[in-house]
Short mmCIF file of C-alpha atoms in Angstrom, two decimals:
data_model
loop_
_atom_site.label_atom_id
_atom_site.label_comp_id
_atom_site.label_asym_id
_atom_site.label_seq_id
_atom_site.Cartn_x
_atom_site.Cartn_y
_atom_site.Cartn_z
CA UNK A 877 0.00 0.00 0.00
CA UNK A 878 1.46 3.36 -1.05
CA UNK A 879 1.76 6.37 1.24
CA UNK A 880 -1.23 8.13 -0.35
CA UNK A 881 -3.42 5.05 0.02
CA UNK A 882 -2.60 4.92 3.74
CA UNK A 883 -4.09 8.36 4.29
CA UNK A 884 -7.72 8.61 5.34
CA UNK A 885 -10.38 9.46 2.75
CA UNK A 886 -12.08 12.06 4.97
CA UNK A 887 -9.65 14.73 6.10
CA UNK A 888 -10.48 16.36 9.41
CA UNK A 889 -8.89 18.04 12.42
CA UNK A 890 -8.59 16.28 15.77
CA UNK A 891 -11.83 18.02 16.77
CA UNK A 892 -13.66 16.45 13.84
CA UNK A 893 -13.84 19.59 11.68
CA UNK A 894 -13.76 18.50 8.04
CA UNK A 895 -10.88 19.86 5.99
CA UNK A 896 -11.86 20.78 2.45
CA UNK A 897 -9.51 20.32 -0.48
CA UNK A 898 -9.33 24.03 -1.19
CA UNK A 899 -10.43 27.23 0.53
CA UNK A 900 -11.48 30.57 -0.89
CA UNK A 901 -11.65 34.02 0.64
CA UNK A 902 -14.34 34.32 3.32
CA UNK A 903 -14.63 35.60 6.87
CA UNK A 904 -11.21 37.23 6.91
CA UNK A 905 -9.93 38.88 10.06
CA UNK A 906 -8.80 42.25 8.75
CA UNK A 907 -8.46 44.16 12.02
CA UNK A 908 -5.08 45.19 13.39
CA UNK A 909 -3.26 43.40 16.17
CA UNK A 910 -3.49 44.93 19.63
CA UNK A 911 -7.07 46.13 19.27
CA UNK A 912 -10.41 44.52 20.12
CA UNK A 913 -11.17 41.65 19.53
CA UNK A 914 -7.42 40.80 19.38
CA UNK A 915 -7.75 37.96 16.85
CA UNK A 916 -4.32 38.82 15.47
CA UNK A 917 -2.59 39.31 18.82
CA UNK A 918 -2.64 41.36 21.99
CA UNK A 919 0.19 43.71 21.01
CA UNK A 920 0.50 45.75 17.84
CA UNK A 921 4.12 44.77 17.24
CA UNK A 922 4.09 41.31 18.90
CA UNK A 923 7.51 39.63 18.61
CA UNK A 924 9.05 42.45 16.56
CA UNK A 925 9.47 44.32 19.85
CA UNK A 926 10.13 41.40 22.21
CA UNK A 927 10.12 37.63 21.80
CA UNK A 928 7.83 35.47 23.88
CA UNK A 929 9.14 34.50 27.33
CA UNK A 930 11.09 31.24 27.04
CA UNK A 931 9.96 29.61 30.24
CA UNK A 932 11.19 26.05 30.89
CA UNK A 933 9.08 23.99 33.33
CA UNK A 934 11.37 22.49 35.96
CA UNK A 935 11.24 21.22 39.50
CA UNK A 936 12.19 17.87 40.96
CA UNK A 937 13.65 16.19 44.04
CA UNK A 938 14.68 18.73 46.69
CA UNK A 939 14.76 22.52 46.63
CA UNK A 940 18.55 22.31 46.42
CA UNK A 941 18.46 20.15 43.26
CA UNK A 942 15.80 22.30 41.60
CA UNK A 943 17.72 25.48 42.43
CA UNK A 944 20.73 24.06 40.58
CA UNK A 945 18.56 23.33 37.53
CA UNK A 946 17.12 26.88 37.61
CA UNK A 947 20.58 28.40 37.59
CA UNK A 948 21.52 26.07 34.70
CA UNK A 949 18.48 27.15 32.68
CA UNK A 950 19.03 30.85 33.37
CA UNK A 951 22.66 30.47 32.30
CA UNK A 952 21.52 28.87 29.03
CA UNK A 953 19.11 31.64 28.11
CA UNK A 954 15.81 30.89 29.82
CA UNK A 955 14.01 34.19 30.41
CA UNK A 956 11.46 33.01 32.98
CA UNK A 957 11.15 30.21 35.52
CA UNK A 958 8.27 27.74 35.72
CA UNK A 959 8.02 25.65 38.87
CA UNK A 960 6.72 22.09 39.05
CA UNK A 961 5.71 20.88 42.53
CA UNK A 962 5.48 17.28 43.66
CA UNK A 963 2.07 15.73 44.29
CA UNK A 964 2.14 16.00 48.11
CA UNK A 965 2.83 19.73 47.80
CA UNK A 966 0.00 20.08 45.29
CA UNK A 967 -2.56 18.45 47.60
CA UNK A 968 -1.41 19.93 50.89
CA UNK A 969 0.57 17.14 52.54
CA UNK A 970 3.98 17.52 54.15
CA UNK A 971 6.64 15.05 53.11
CA UNK A 972 6.31 13.13 56.38
CA UNK A 973 2.59 12.44 55.89
CA UNK A 974 1.72 8.80 55.17
CA UNK A 975 -0.03 9.86 51.94
CA UNK A 976 3.28 11.30 50.69
CA UNK A 977 5.13 7.98 50.75
CA UNK A 978 6.52 7.16 47.31
CA UNK A 979 5.70 10.58 45.82
CA UNK A 980 8.10 13.04 47.45
CA UNK A 981 10.08 14.94 44.83
CA UNK A 982 8.85 12.72 42.00
CA UNK A 983 6.50 14.88 39.88
CA UNK A 984 8.13 18.12 40.94
CA UNK A 985 10.01 19.74 43.81
CA UNK A 986 9.00 19.06 47.41
CA UNK A 987 8.13 22.26 49.31
CA UNK A 988 7.17 21.73 52.94
CA UNK A 989 7.83 25.18 54.35
CA UNK A 990 9.20 28.65 53.73
CA UNK A 991 12.65 27.19 54.44
CA UNK A 992 12.39 25.07 51.27
CA UNK A 993 11.13 28.03 49.25
CA UNK A 994 14.07 30.14 50.40
CA UNK A 995 16.47 27.45 49.16
CA UNK A 996 14.55 27.04 45.89
CA UNK A 997 15.19 30.66 44.91
CA UNK A 998 18.59 31.14 46.53
CA UNK A 999 20.76 33.39 44.36
CA UNK A 1000 17.84 34.36 42.08
CA UNK A 1001 16.66 37.98 42.17
CA UNK A 1002 12.87 37.83 42.21
CA UNK A 1003 12.59 41.41 41.00
CA UNK A 1004 14.43 40.48 37.81
CA UNK A 1005 12.86 37.14 36.86
CA UNK A 1006 9.24 36.20 36.26
CA UNK A 1007 8.11 32.98 37.87
CA UNK A 1008 5.19 30.77 36.95
CA UNK A 1009 4.02 28.23 39.52
CA UNK A 1010 1.82 25.31 38.52
CA UNK A 1011 -0.14 25.08 41.74
CA UNK A 1012 -3.87 25.07 42.39
CA UNK A 1013 -5.46 23.86 45.63
CA UNK A 1014 -2.48 25.12 47.68
CA UNK A 1015 -1.86 28.16 45.47
CA UNK A 1016 -2.54 30.63 48.30
CA UNK A 1017 0.13 28.99 50.48
CA UNK A 1018 2.81 28.74 47.79
CA UNK A 1019 2.19 32.32 46.65
CA UNK A 1020 2.49 33.47 50.27
CA UNK A 1021 5.82 31.65 50.55
CA UNK A 1022 7.05 33.29 47.33
CA UNK A 1023 6.03 36.73 48.62
CA UNK A 1024 7.81 35.98 51.90
CA UNK A 1025 11.03 35.10 50.03
CA UNK A 1026 10.75 38.32 48.03
CA UNK A 1027 10.33 40.31 51.24
CA UNK A 1028 13.40 38.65 52.74
CA UNK A 1029 15.35 39.65 49.61
CA UNK A 1030 14.23 43.24 50.13
CA UNK A 1031 12.30 43.19 46.85
CA UNK A 1032 9.63 45.75 46.06
CA UNK A 1033 6.42 43.71 45.97
CA UNK A 1034 5.02 46.18 43.45
CA UNK A 1035 7.73 45.01 41.02
CA UNK A 1036 7.72 41.23 41.37
CA UNK A 1037 5.82 39.48 38.61
CA UNK A 1038 4.78 36.00 37.63
CA UNK A 1039 1.80 33.70 37.59
CA UNK A 1040 0.14 31.12 39.78
CA UNK A 1041 -2.11 28.64 38.02
CA UNK A 1042 -4.76 28.83 40.76
CA UNK A 1043 -7.35 27.16 38.50
CA UNK A 1044 -9.30 24.71 40.67
CA UNK A 1045 -12.21 24.08 38.31
CA UNK A 1046 -10.11 22.14 35.83
CA UNK A 1047 -8.85 20.02 38.75
CA UNK A 1048 -12.37 18.77 39.39
CA UNK A 1049 -12.94 18.20 35.67
CA UNK A 1050 -9.67 16.75 34.46
CA UNK A 1051 -6.74 16.47 36.83
CA UNK A 1052 -7.71 15.64 40.40
CA UNK A 1053 -5.34 17.58 42.67
CA UNK A 1054 -8.12 19.31 44.58
CA UNK A 1055 -8.57 19.46 48.36
CA UNK A 1056 -11.59 21.56 49.28
CA UNK A 1057 -15.12 21.67 47.82
CA UNK A 1058 -15.78 24.15 44.99
CA UNK A 1059 -17.30 26.97 47.07
CA UNK A 1060 -14.41 27.49 49.57
CA UNK A 1061 -11.94 26.86 46.74
CA UNK A 1062 -13.50 29.71 44.78
CA UNK A 1063 -13.32 31.86 47.91
CA UNK A 1064 -9.56 31.28 48.15
CA UNK A 1065 -9.16 32.23 44.51
CA UNK A 1066 -11.05 35.49 44.85
CA UNK A 1067 -9.18 36.26 48.09
CA UNK A 1068 -5.98 36.03 46.04
CA UNK A 1069 -7.47 38.31 43.35
CA UNK A 1070 -8.33 40.92 45.97
CA UNK A 1071 -5.06 40.73 47.91
CA UNK A 1072 -2.76 40.84 44.90
CA UNK A 1073 -4.59 43.73 43.25
CA UNK A 1074 -3.49 45.83 46.24
CA UNK A 1075 -0.20 44.26 47.37
CA UNK A 1076 1.34 42.53 44.33
CA UNK A 1077 -0.27 44.34 41.37
CA UNK A 1078 1.97 42.91 38.62
CA UNK A 1079 1.24 39.31 39.62
CA UNK A 1080 -1.04 37.25 37.36
CA UNK A 1081 -3.40 35.80 39.92
CA UNK A 1082 -4.84 32.99 37.83
CA UNK A 1083 -3.79 31.04 34.76
CA UNK A 1084 -6.96 29.41 33.53
CA UNK A 1085 -5.70 26.11 32.26
CA UNK A 1086 -6.75 24.25 29.17
CA UNK A 1087 -3.50 22.33 29.24
CA UNK A 1088 -4.64 19.62 31.65
CA UNK A 1089 -8.06 19.40 30.02
CA UNK A 1090 -6.26 18.53 26.77
CA UNK A 1091 -3.89 16.15 28.53
CA UNK A 1092 -6.93 14.30 29.91
CA UNK A 1093 -8.06 13.60 26.35
CA UNK A 1094 -10.18 16.53 25.17
CA UNK A 1095 -10.23 17.84 21.62
CA UNK A 1096 -8.87 21.29 20.75
CA UNK A 1097 -12.42 22.66 20.61
CA UNK A 1098 -13.27 21.22 24.04
CA UNK A 1099 -10.03 22.57 25.50
CA UNK A 1100 -10.93 26.03 24.23
CA UNK A 1101 -14.59 25.92 25.27
CA UNK A 1102 -14.13 24.41 28.73
CA UNK A 1103 -11.20 26.72 29.55
CA UNK A 1104 -13.08 29.87 28.58
CA UNK A 1105 -16.20 28.67 30.41
CA UNK A 1106 -14.08 28.19 33.55
CA UNK A 1107 -12.56 31.63 33.04
CA UNK A 1108 -16.05 33.09 32.79
CA UNK A 1109 -16.95 31.43 36.12
CA UNK A 1110 -13.94 33.05 37.81
CA UNK A 1111 -14.89 36.46 36.45
CA UNK A 1112 -18.44 36.09 37.77
CA UNK A 1113 -17.20 34.95 41.20
CA UNK A 1114 -14.91 37.96 41.46
CA UNK A 1115 -17.64 40.35 40.34
CA UNK A 1116 -19.99 38.87 42.97
CA UNK A 1117 -17.28 39.56 45.56
CA UNK A 1118 -17.45 43.21 44.55
CA UNK A 1119 -14.19 43.34 42.59
CA UNK A 1120 -13.80 45.53 39.51
CA UNK A 1121 -13.39 43.50 36.31
CA UNK A 1122 -11.35 46.34 34.82
CA UNK A 1123 -8.80 45.83 37.62
CA UNK A 1124 -8.62 42.09 38.29
CA UNK A 1125 -9.36 41.24 34.65
CA UNK A 1126 -5.92 42.55 33.67
CA UNK A 1127 -4.29 39.88 35.83
CA UNK A 1128 -6.19 36.90 34.43
CA UNK A 1129 -4.05 34.81 32.09
CA UNK A 1130 -4.44 31.47 30.35
CA UNK A 1131 -2.45 28.28 29.85
CA UNK A 1132 -3.02 26.27 26.69
CA UNK A 1133 -1.72 23.04 25.20
CA UNK A 1134 -0.11 22.82 21.76
CA UNK A 1135 -0.61 19.57 19.85
CA UNK A 1136 0.55 18.27 16.49
CA UNK A 1137 -2.30 19.47 14.26
CA UNK A 1138 -0.53 22.69 13.36
CA UNK A 1139 -3.32 24.66 11.71
CA UNK A 1140 -6.06 23.67 14.16
CA UNK A 1141 -3.84 24.76 17.05
CA UNK A 1142 -3.15 28.14 15.42
CA UNK A 1143 -6.89 28.56 14.79
CA UNK A 1144 -7.62 27.66 18.42
CA UNK A 1145 -5.29 30.36 19.75
CA UNK A 1146 -6.68 33.01 17.40
CA UNK A 1147 -10.28 32.08 18.24
CA UNK A 1148 -9.49 32.11 21.98
CA UNK A 1149 -8.53 35.79 21.93
CA UNK A 1150 -11.63 36.78 20.01
CA UNK A 1151 -13.96 34.80 22.26
CA UNK A 1152 -12.44 36.05 25.53
CA UNK A 1153 -12.70 39.65 24.31
CA UNK A 1154 -16.42 39.06 23.78
CA UNK A 1155 -16.89 37.31 27.15
CA UNK A 1156 -15.18 40.07 29.13
CA UNK A 1157 -17.00 42.80 27.24
CA UNK A 1158 -20.35 41.13 27.94
CA UNK A 1159 -19.47 41.04 31.67
CA UNK A 1160 -18.73 44.75 31.74
CA UNK A 1161 -15.03 45.13 30.92
CA UNK A 1162 -14.31 48.39 29.16
CA UNK A 1163 -10.52 48.59 29.62
CA UNK A 1164 -8.86 46.90 26.64
CA UNK A 1165 -6.22 45.32 28.89
CA UNK A 1166 -8.98 43.56 30.82
CA UNK A 1167 -10.37 42.22 27.54
CA UNK A 1168 -7.08 40.74 26.33
CA UNK A 1169 -6.44 37.02 26.48
CA UNK A 1170 -2.77 36.58 27.33
CA UNK A 1171 -1.56 33.00 27.46
CA UNK A 1172 1.30 30.65 28.16
CA UNK A 1173 1.67 27.51 26.07
CA UNK A 1174 3.25 24.16 26.81
CA UNK A 1175 3.84 21.57 24.15
CA UNK A 1176 1.70 18.45 24.53
CA UNK A 1177 3.00 16.03 27.13
CA UNK A 1178 0.50 13.36 26.11
CA UNK A 1179 1.81 13.44 22.52
CA UNK A 1180 5.29 12.33 23.60
CA UNK A 1181 6.14 8.69 22.98
CA UNK A 1182 8.48 6.36 24.84
CA UNK A 1183 9.03 4.59 21.52
CA UNK A 1184 11.69 6.27 19.37
CA UNK A 1185 11.90 9.20 21.83
CA UNK A 1186 14.02 11.36 19.52
CA UNK A 1187 10.95 11.69 17.29
CA UNK A 1188 9.59 13.88 20.10
CA UNK A 1189 12.07 16.61 19.16
CA UNK A 1190 10.21 17.01 15.86
CA UNK A 1191 6.80 16.87 17.55
CA UNK A 1192 7.82 19.54 20.04
CA UNK A 1193 9.13 21.74 17.22
CA UNK A 1194 5.82 21.53 15.33
CA UNK A 1195 3.88 22.29 18.51
CA UNK A 1196 6.13 25.21 19.44
CA UNK A 1197 5.72 26.56 15.91
CA UNK A 1198 1.93 26.44 16.35
CA UNK A 1199 2.15 28.34 19.63
CA UNK A 1200 4.31 31.09 18.15
CA UNK A 1201 2.24 31.38 14.97
CA UNK A 1202 -0.79 31.57 17.27
CA UNK A 1203 0.67 34.48 19.25
CA UNK A 1204 1.62 33.00 22.64
CA UNK A 1205 3.12 35.26 25.33
CA UNK A 1206 5.32 32.58 26.84
CA UNK A 1207 6.25 29.02 25.95
CA UNK A 1208 7.58 25.83 27.51
CA UNK A 1209 8.94 23.14 25.22
CA UNK A 1210 9.00 19.58 26.57
CA UNK A 1211 12.12 17.46 26.72
CA UNK A 1212 12.22 14.57 24.25
CA UNK A 1213 12.69 12.03 27.07
CA UNK A 1214 9.72 13.07 29.24
CA UNK A 1215 7.63 10.03 28.28
CA UNK A 1216 10.30 7.99 30.05
CA UNK A 1217 11.55 10.10 32.93
CA UNK A 1218 12.13 13.60 34.20
CA UNK A 1219 14.01 15.54 31.49
CA UNK A 1220 17.77 15.20 31.56
CA UNK A 1221 19.91 18.32 31.19
CA UNK A 1222 20.59 17.40 27.55
CA UNK A 1223 16.86 17.13 26.79
CA UNK A 1224 16.12 20.39 28.63
CA UNK A 1225 18.83 22.17 26.64
CA UNK A 1226 17.55 20.84 23.29
CA UNK A 1227 14.02 21.92 24.24
CA UNK A 1228 15.22 25.44 25.02
CA UNK A 1229 17.36 25.59 21.87
CA UNK A 1230 14.24 24.67 19.87
CA UNK A 1231 12.60 27.89 21.04
CA UNK A 1232 15.73 29.92 20.43
CA UNK A 1233 16.09 28.63 16.86
CA UNK A 1234 12.45 29.47 16.17
CA UNK A 1235 12.89 32.92 17.68
CA UNK A 1236 16.22 33.91 16.21
CA UNK A 1237 16.66 31.88 13.02
CA UNK A 1238 13.30 30.98 11.47
CA UNK A 1239 11.92 34.43 10.66
CA UNK A 1240 8.45 33.60 12.01
CA UNK A 1241 8.76 36.33 14.64
CA UNK A 1242 9.38 39.07 12.08
CA UNK A 1243 5.73 39.87 11.34
CA UNK A 1244 2.48 39.82 13.28
CA UNK A 1245 0.05 36.89 12.83
CA UNK A 1246 1.85 35.55 9.72
CA UNK A 1247 -0.95 33.11 8.83
CA UNK A 1248 -3.64 35.81 8.74
CA UNK A 1249 -5.28 35.92 5.34
CA UNK A 1250 -4.80 32.21 4.74
CA UNK A 1251 -8.12 30.99 3.39
CA UNK A 1252 -7.70 27.80 5.39
CA UNK A 1253 -6.62 29.35 8.70
CA UNK A 1254 -9.24 32.10 8.65
CA UNK A 1255 -12.04 29.62 7.92
CA UNK A 1256 -10.74 27.17 10.51
CA UNK A 1257 -10.56 29.95 13.11
CA UNK A 1258 -14.23 30.70 12.50
CA UNK A 1259 -15.22 27.02 12.64
CA UNK A 1260 -13.29 26.31 15.85
CA UNK A 1261 -14.87 29.38 17.43
CA UNK A 1262 -18.40 28.37 16.37
CA UNK A 1263 -18.03 24.86 17.81
CA UNK A 1264 -16.58 26.26 21.07
CA UNK A 1265 -19.52 28.68 21.45
CA UNK A 1266 -21.90 25.73 21.11
CA UNK A 1267 -20.27 24.10 24.13
CA UNK A 1268 -20.28 27.32 26.15
CA UNK A 1269 -23.99 27.80 25.50
CA UNK A 1270 -24.65 24.27 26.78
CA UNK A 1271 -22.56 24.95 29.91
CA UNK A 1272 -24.33 28.27 30.51
CA UNK A 1273 -27.68 26.48 30.25
CA UNK A 1274 -26.54 24.17 33.07
CA UNK A 1275 -25.77 27.15 35.29
CA UNK A 1276 -22.09 27.62 34.41
CA UNK A 1277 -18.91 25.63 34.82
CA UNK A 1278 -19.26 24.80 38.53
CA UNK A 1279 -22.69 23.31 37.96
CA UNK A 1280 -21.61 21.53 34.77
CA UNK A 1281 -18.68 19.96 36.64
CA UNK A 1282 -20.91 18.93 39.54
CA UNK A 1283 -23.19 17.23 36.99
CA UNK A 1284 -20.20 15.48 35.40
CA UNK A 1285 -20.76 17.03 31.97
CA UNK A 1286 -17.19 18.21 31.31
CA UNK A 1287 -15.72 14.97 32.64
CA UNK A 1288 -17.97 12.84 30.44
CA UNK A 1289 -17.26 14.83 27.27
CA UNK A 1290 -13.51 14.59 27.87
CA UNK A 1291 -13.72 10.85 28.56
CA UNK A 1292 -15.62 10.21 25.32
CA UNK A 1293 -13.06 12.18 23.29
CA UNK A 1294 -10.15 10.38 24.97
CA UNK A 1295 -11.72 7.02 24.16
CA UNK A 1296 -12.35 7.98 20.53
CA UNK A 1297 -8.76 9.21 20.12
CA UNK A 1298 -7.22 6.06 21.58
CA UNK A 1299 -9.62 3.87 19.59
CA UNK A 1300 -8.45 5.59 16.41
CA UNK A 1301 -4.84 4.71 17.26
CA UNK A 1302 -5.73 1.10 18.06
CA UNK A 1303 -7.51 0.74 14.72
CA UNK A 1304 -4.63 2.43 12.83
CA UNK A 1305 -7.02 5.17 11.73
CA UNK A 1306 -4.70 7.67 13.41
CA UNK A 1307 -1.00 7.23 12.76
CA UNK A 1308 1.50 7.80 15.56
CA UNK A 1309 4.96 7.45 14.06
CA UNK A 1310 6.96 4.81 15.89
CA UNK A 1311 3.94 3.52 17.82
CA UNK A 1312 1.49 2.01 15.37
CA UNK A 1313 3.42 2.73 12.15
CA UNK A 1314 7.12 2.79 11.21
CA UNK A 1315 8.11 0.78 14.28
CA UNK A 1316 11.68 -0.37 14.91
CA UNK A 1317 13.43 -2.68 17.33
CA UNK A 1318 15.08 -0.38 19.83
CA UNK A 1319 16.99 -0.57 23.06
CA UNK A 1320 15.62 1.26 26.11
CA UNK A 1321 17.41 4.54 26.86
CA UNK A 1322 20.23 4.42 29.36
CA UNK A 1323 20.48 8.04 30.49
CA UNK A 1324 17.20 8.81 32.26
CA UNK A 1325 16.44 11.13 35.14
CA UNK A 1326 15.00 9.24 38.10
CA UNK A 1327 14.31 10.42 41.66
CA UNK A 1328 15.51 8.28 44.56
CA UNK A 1329 13.15 7.40 47.39
CA UNK A 1330 15.79 8.80 49.77
CA UNK A 1331 14.49 12.30 48.93
CA UNK A 1332 11.62 11.73 51.35
CA UNK A 1333 14.07 10.90 54.14
CA UNK A 1334 15.95 14.15 53.46
CA UNK A 1335 12.73 16.16 53.57
CA UNK A 1336 11.62 14.55 56.85
CA UNK A 1337 14.98 15.38 58.42
CA UNK A 1338 14.58 19.00 57.32
CA UNK A 1339 11.05 19.09 58.72
CA UNK A 1340 12.21 17.76 62.07
CA UNK A 1341 14.99 20.35 62.25
CA UNK A 1342 12.56 23.13 61.33
CA UNK A 1343 10.04 22.18 64.00
CA UNK A 1344 12.78 21.99 66.63
CA UNK A 1345 14.09 25.46 65.75
CA UNK A 1346 10.90 27.49 65.22
CA UNK A 1347 8.77 29.24 67.87
CA UNK A 1348 5.97 26.72 68.63
CA UNK A 1349 3.78 29.27 70.41
CA UNK A 1350 3.96 31.65 67.46
CA UNK A 1351 2.98 28.86 65.06
CA UNK A 1352 0.11 27.71 67.27
CA UNK A 1353 -1.20 31.25 67.61
CA UNK A 1354 -1.17 32.06 63.92
CA UNK A 1355 -2.79 28.72 62.97
CA UNK A 1356 -5.57 29.43 65.47
CA UNK A 1357 -6.06 32.84 63.85
CA UNK A 1358 -6.23 31.17 60.44
CA UNK A 1359 -8.97 28.85 61.69
CA UNK A 1360 -10.98 31.78 63.06
CA UNK A 1361 -10.59 33.80 59.85
CA UNK A 1362 -11.52 30.79 57.70
CA UNK A 1363 -14.81 30.56 59.60
CA UNK A 1364 -15.52 34.23 58.80
CA UNK A 1365 -15.56 36.13 55.50
CA UNK A 1366 -12.11 37.68 56.04
CA UNK A 1367 -9.54 37.62 53.26
CA UNK A 1368 -7.24 34.72 54.16
CA UNK A 1369 -4.09 35.81 52.33
CA UNK A 1370 -2.67 38.05 55.12
CA UNK A 1371 -2.93 35.33 57.78
CA UNK A 1372 -1.61 32.63 55.41
CA UNK A 1373 1.40 34.87 54.73
CA UNK A 1374 1.88 35.36 58.47
CA UNK A 1375 1.71 31.60 59.01
CA UNK A 1376 4.31 30.97 56.31
CA UNK A 1377 6.65 33.59 57.78
CA UNK A 1378 6.25 31.88 61.18
CA UNK A 1379 7.47 28.66 59.48
CA UNK A 1380 4.21 26.81 59.81
CA UNK A 1381 4.38 24.00 57.28
CA UNK A 1382 2.32 23.70 54.13
CA UNK A 1383 0.55 20.66 55.56
CA UNK A 1384 -0.27 22.41 58.83
CA UNK A 1385 -1.80 25.37 57.02
CA UNK A 1386 -3.75 23.16 54.59
CA UNK A 1387 -5.01 21.00 57.46
CA UNK A 1388 -6.50 23.99 59.26
CA UNK A 1389 -8.55 24.78 56.15
CA UNK A 1390 -9.43 21.08 55.77
CA UNK A 1391 -11.01 21.18 59.22
CA UNK A 1392 -13.03 24.28 58.37
CA UNK A 1393 -13.90 23.66 54.72
CA UNK A 1394 -13.94 19.86 54.53
CA UNK A 1395 -12.57 17.82 51.64
CA UNK A 1396 -14.15 17.34 48.23
CA UNK A 1397 -15.02 13.76 47.28
CA UNK A 1398 -15.55 13.10 43.60
#
């Protein structure tokens, strides 16, 4: 069977949008970049003035090990840090908790207290680097620790900048690292909005994440629709709290996935800006900066294969190209070995060099929205947008994202898409090079990054030393104040910051809120 015969008769995107043989001029986006509805980009000059932030996602083992990797990345040209936390940190358990056994330092860095956070950023000026932290249910605690480190450095809090993910709704729908029920979780999020608008005004207080929705198996259209529906829910919650959308709206950012279907991904990013501009305008935003959808992109982790792992370098390049052509504000490129282990230094360097070659050698950054005017891309942008609006209308009819999640709608739609995608691979209807086509006999890789179980022992020793050295009365007093405030309507960020600076542990702080708020059971 020849190569052409192997290709499917019906051509379509991963979201099921049919691809016609030829496109003609229709529905063109002729507006300028940097103006409503921002289809072509959120800045008039885009990368002609400044390239996207090259932000490599890193964090593993102990704070000491991760700090070394951060210095390595900064030395090699990374322009922003992106912190991965281990699972116990993400769900509010200290390393000595029984639930942490086997997971300490594995999926990211273990942070048990302010002491670990101080080590994590040792020698890094927080006024001069932007930091993104992928943290959700414990976002308030980790942000407080970051602010405390900045204060100890003597930094001006009005100048520090970065992003916390802080997107709990997608945890219920797709990822699972939640602690508290939706209502108190939303309260913590809006407390962060309110606090940062006054104390840390350059901080992006939420990164509404489609990334994990896509990793769970959604289509590009579902990723777009469910992410924007969640973003809409956060806007409404903040407005109900009495916050001004023209203030907090400027600090809302997004986090999208980039997959292999180059043109659909570009269309998704273009449609996202246009849709968010409409959503914010409908909710009362009049400041153009509050109507802009600014986003970070990470290349698709679920697209990486353990088979023929060097093929992943090409996949990551295609995905990064889609993100840049789609107008991303910052980008993380995955290491080619991440389907096997944590990325080695070699893989991390190649991933960063991929961005640098795109930025400095390819020419794609020389003009704004270079695919604008393509008959195909313009039509596909319109079609992706139309399908995403259909989903949003269904979610709105259910009462919004929180209600739709409680009814299991988002989860079910993602599960169906994930099944259909995998079924297509199993039936050879969807070709994955090196997996179900073009396979070779290969030896397993030798150089892989693995985390030893001894990391937990190190963290427990540090915890014991911390508890022996800190002021126990001070810790007890501030935790009691946190419990009282949690039972009221007070903003919890000031007391959480005080608890962190008293060296209360992450688990101790999270447990106080567990007692007050309860835990969410799926």
